[in-house]
mmCIF file of C-alpha atoms in Angstrom:
data_model
loop_
_atom_site.group_PDB
_atom_site.id
_atom_site.type_symbol
_atom_site.label_atom_id
_atom_site.label_comp_id
_atom_site.label_asym_id
_atom_site.label_seq_id
_atom_site.Cartn_x
_atom_site.Cartn_y
_atom_site.Cartn_z
ATOM 1 C CA MET C 1113 95.422 98.837 85.967
ATOM 2 C CA ARG C 1114 96.370 100.652 89.196
ATOM 3 C CA VAL C 1115 96.202 99.169 92.707
ATOM 4 C CA VAL C 1116 94.993 100.920 95.878
ATOM 5 C CA GLY C 1117 96.435 99.554 99.114
ATOM 6 C CA PRO C 1118 97.340 97.267 100.732
ATOM 7 C CA ASN C 1119 95.981 97.976 104.208
ATOM 8 C CA CYS C 1120 93.345 100.416 102.990
ATOM 9 C CA LEU C 1121 89.666 101.174 103.539
ATOM 10 C CA GLY C 1122 88.856 101.330 99.817
ATOM 11 C CA VAL C 1123 87.402 103.638 97.166
ATOM 12 C CA ILE C 1124 84.046 105.461 96.951
ATOM 13 C CA ASN C 1125 82.705 107.587 94.081
ATOM 14 C CA THR C 1126 79.276 109.195 94.595
ATOM 15 C CA ASP C 1127 78.792 110.426 91.010
ATOM 16 C CA PRO C 1128 75.329 109.146 89.915
ATOM 17 C CA ALA C 1129 76.834 107.897 86.648
ATOM 18 C CA VAL C 1130 79.327 105.722 88.568
ATOM 19 C CA ARG C 1131 78.054 105.072 92.134
ATOM 20 C CA LEU C 1132 81.055 102.971 93.169
ATOM 21 C CA ASN C 1133 81.431 101.788 96.754
ATOM 22 C CA ALA C 1134 84.424 99.469 96.912
ATOM 23 C CA SER C 1135 85.116 100.175 100.561
ATOM 24 C CA LEU C 1136 84.694 98.792 104.037
ATOM 25 C CA ALA C 1137 82.773 101.887 105.161
ATOM 26 C CA VAL C 1138 79.745 101.020 107.302
ATOM 27 C CA LEU C 1139 77.496 103.575 105.584
ATOM 28 C CA PRO C 1140 78.030 105.061 102.135
ATOM 29 C CA PRO C 1141 78.621 108.824 102.270
ATOM 30 C CA LEU C 1142 76.252 111.389 100.829
ATOM 31 C CA ALA C 1143 77.054 112.841 97.421
ATOM 32 C CA GLY C 1144 78.964 116.114 97.667
ATOM 33 C CA ARG C 1145 81.663 118.310 96.129
ATOM 34 C CA ALA C 1146 84.692 117.349 98.274
ATOM 35 C CA GLY C 1147 87.271 114.792 97.164
ATOM 36 C CA PHE C 1148 89.025 113.159 100.118
ATOM 37 C CA PHE C 1149 92.267 111.178 100.020
ATOM 38 C CA CYS C 1150 93.254 109.588 103.303
ATOM 39 C CA GLN C 1151 96.278 107.452 103.963
ATOM 40 C CA SER C 1152 94.821 106.257 107.287
ATOM 41 C CA GLY C 1153 91.799 103.959 107.202
ATOM 42 C CA ALA C 1154 90.901 104.742 110.822
ATOM 43 C CA LEU C 1155 90.908 108.486 110.172
ATOM 44 C CA GLY C 1156 88.941 107.921 106.962
ATOM 45 C CA VAL C 1157 86.193 106.067 108.856
ATOM 46 C CA ALA C 1158 86.075 108.832 111.471
ATOM 47 C CA VAL C 1159 85.886 111.646 108.902
ATOM 48 C CA LEU C 1160 83.245 109.879 106.793
ATOM 49 C CA GLY C 1161 81.175 109.208 109.928
ATOM 50 C CA GLU C 1162 81.393 112.817 111.075
ATOM 51 C CA ALA C 1163 80.588 114.093 107.578
ATOM 52 C CA ALA C 1164 77.472 111.897 107.494
ATOM 53 C CA ARG C 1165 76.460 113.098 110.963
ATOM 54 C CA ARG C 1166 76.722 116.714 109.771
ATOM 55 C CA GLY C 1167 74.981 116.023 106.448
ATOM 56 C CA LEU C 1168 78.123 116.664 104.375
ATOM 57 C CA GLY C 1169 78.956 114.651 101.283
ATOM 58 C CA VAL C 1170 81.961 113.701 99.186
ATOM 59 C CA SER C 1171 82.472 113.335 95.459
ATOM 60 C CA THR C 1172 85.263 110.800 95.895
ATOM 61 C CA PHE C 1173 86.891 109.055 98.838
ATOM 62 C CA VAL C 1174 90.098 107.022 98.596
ATOM 63 C CA SER C 1175 91.960 105.397 101.465
ATOM 64 C CA ALA C 1176 95.286 104.275 100.042
ATOM 65 C CA GLY C 1177 96.802 102.554 103.072
ATOM 66 C CA ASN C 1178 100.430 101.623 102.447
ATOM 67 C CA ARG C 1179 100.427 103.063 98.893
ATOM 68 C CA ALA C 1180 102.077 100.202 97.029
ATOM 69 C CA ASP C 1181 101.027 101.788 93.725
ATOM 70 C CA VAL C 1182 98.601 104.754 93.918
ATOM 71 C CA SER C 1183 100.066 107.682 95.867
ATOM 72 C CA GLY C 1184 98.765 110.885 97.378
ATOM 73 C CA ASN C 1185 100.247 112.764 94.422
ATOM 74 C CA ASP C 1186 98.337 110.538 91.996
ATOM 75 C CA LEU C 1187 95.054 111.196 93.792
ATOM 76 C CA ALA C 1188 95.714 114.931 94.171
ATOM 77 C CA ALA C 1189 96.139 115.128 90.387
ATOM 78 C CA VAL C 1190 92.943 113.151 89.728
ATOM 79 C CA LEU C 1191 90.877 115.098 92.253
ATOM 80 C CA GLY C 1192 92.268 118.392 90.981
ATOM 81 C CA ASP C 1193 91.054 117.569 87.461
ATOM 82 C CA ASP C 1194 87.667 116.190 88.549
ATOM 83 C CA GLU C 1195 84.796 118.504 87.557
ATOM 84 C CA ALA C 1196 82.603 117.061 90.349
ATOM 85 C CA THR C 1197 85.180 118.049 92.989
ATOM 86 C CA GLU C 1198 85.403 121.628 94.270
ATOM 87 C CA VAL C 1199 87.382 120.917 97.449
ATOM 88 C CA VAL C 1200 90.396 118.604 97.661
ATOM 89 C CA LEU C 1201 91.153 117.159 101.107
ATOM 90 C CA LEU C 1202 94.411 115.272 101.618
ATOM 91 C CA TYR C 1203 95.594 113.486 104.739
ATOM 92 C CA LEU C 1204 99.199 112.558 104.052
ATOM 93 C CA GLU C 1205 101.518 110.908 106.529
ATOM 94 C CA SER C 1206 104.487 111.386 104.210
ATOM 95 C CA PHE C 1207 105.443 112.801 100.813
ATOM 96 C CA GLY C 1208 106.700 110.192 98.358
ATOM 97 C CA ASN C 1209 107.847 112.814 95.840
ATOM 98 C CA PRO C 1210 107.946 116.279 97.452
ATOM 99 C CA ARG C 1211 108.710 118.135 94.202
ATOM 100 C CA LYS C 1212 105.737 116.591 92.429
ATOM 101 C CA PHE C 1213 103.571 117.383 95.450
ATOM 102 C CA ALA C 1214 104.712 121.030 95.356
ATOM 103 C CA ARG C 1215 103.813 121.270 91.647
ATOM 104 C CA LEU C 1216 100.371 119.749 92.327
ATOM 105 C CA ALA C 1217 99.839 122.010 95.336
ATOM 106 C CA ARG C 1218 100.602 125.067 93.187
ATOM 107 C CA ARG C 1219 98.109 123.882 90.580
ATOM 108 C CA LEU C 1220 95.425 123.160 93.177
ATOM 109 C CA GLY C 1221 96.158 126.460 94.907
ATOM 110 C CA ARG C 1222 95.524 128.399 91.703
ATOM 111 C CA ARG C 1223 92.035 126.968 91.324
ATOM 112 C CA SER C 1224 90.955 127.120 94.971
ATOM 113 C CA ARG C 1225 90.035 130.178 96.985
ATOM 114 C CA SER C 1226 91.541 129.039 100.269
ATOM 115 C CA TRP C 1227 93.655 126.327 101.846
ATOM 116 C CA ARG C 1228 94.468 124.953 105.216
ATOM 117 C CA SER C 1229 97.241 122.682 106.391
ATOM 118 C CA ARG C 1230 97.657 120.995 109.726
ATOM 119 C CA ALA C 1231 100.624 118.840 110.651
ATOM 120 C CA ALA C 1232 99.791 115.478 112.164
ATOM 121 C CA ALA C 1233 100.259 115.285 115.922
ATOM 122 C CA ALA C 1234 102.465 112.220 115.416
ATOM 123 C CA TRP C 1235 105.026 114.489 113.758
ATOM 124 C CA CYS C 1236 105.419 116.468 116.991
ATOM 125 C CA ARG C 1237 107.093 113.826 119.082
ATOM 126 C CA PRO C 1238 110.256 114.633 121.056
ATOM 127 C CA GLY C 1239 113.508 114.465 119.143
ATOM 128 C CA ARG C 1240 111.921 115.127 115.762
ATOM 129 C CA PRO C 1241 113.088 118.327 114.072
ATOM 130 C CA SER C 1242 110.513 121.133 113.976
ATOM 131 C CA THR C 1243 111.036 121.455 110.218
ATOM 132 C CA ALA C 1244 109.115 118.184 109.764
ATOM 133 C CA VAL C 1245 106.036 119.863 111.222
ATOM 134 C CA GLU C 1246 106.547 123.104 109.299
ATOM 135 C CA LEU C 1247 107.139 121.561 105.854
ATOM 136 C CA PRO C 1248 103.469 121.028 104.842
ATOM 137 C CA GLU C 1249 102.483 124.510 106.055
ATOM 138 C CA LEU C 1250 105.375 126.163 104.216
ATOM 139 C CA THR C 1251 104.586 124.218 101.050
ATOM 140 C CA TRP C 1252 100.961 125.396 101.084
ATOM 141 C CA ARG C 1253 102.000 128.999 101.808
ATOM 142 C CA ARG C 1254 104.257 129.004 98.772
ATOM 143 C CA CYS C 1255 101.726 127.276 96.526
ATOM 144 C CA SER C 1256 98.425 128.943 97.440
ATOM 145 C CA ARG C 1257 97.023 132.402 97.035
ATOM 146 C CA ARG C 1258 95.884 133.035 100.613
ATOM 147 C CA PRO C 1259 95.336 131.151 103.897
ATOM 148 C CA ALA C 1260 91.906 130.037 105.117
#
């Protein structure tokens, strides 16, 4: 058995065969084709709310919080193999295993038509090397076929 959290919003799966809502989300999201992994519960609530406002759905939503067990790499692998998921969205505040992430990004990049990466604003604080901001973008450039 794997554990999501602590300090997380929870897990949602909108597949009609499963219909799992083990989250603290106010409203369940619509069913859709995007799998969304979010390390931040606050950002997860905001994105789910905006998606509902725009009529967009998700196949799976996972907010992992402090990632005591399940990591962003674990969820990227699961979402990448999920037939109900066409788009994989990841909000990562850090890479636990950068080499594994690069392998997963290459695999996801081969099956997707486009990609987009944005560094978190928190990474851009004074005194932090610019390479910290550029790392996710460079990883996606190396692992994907073309930019969005």
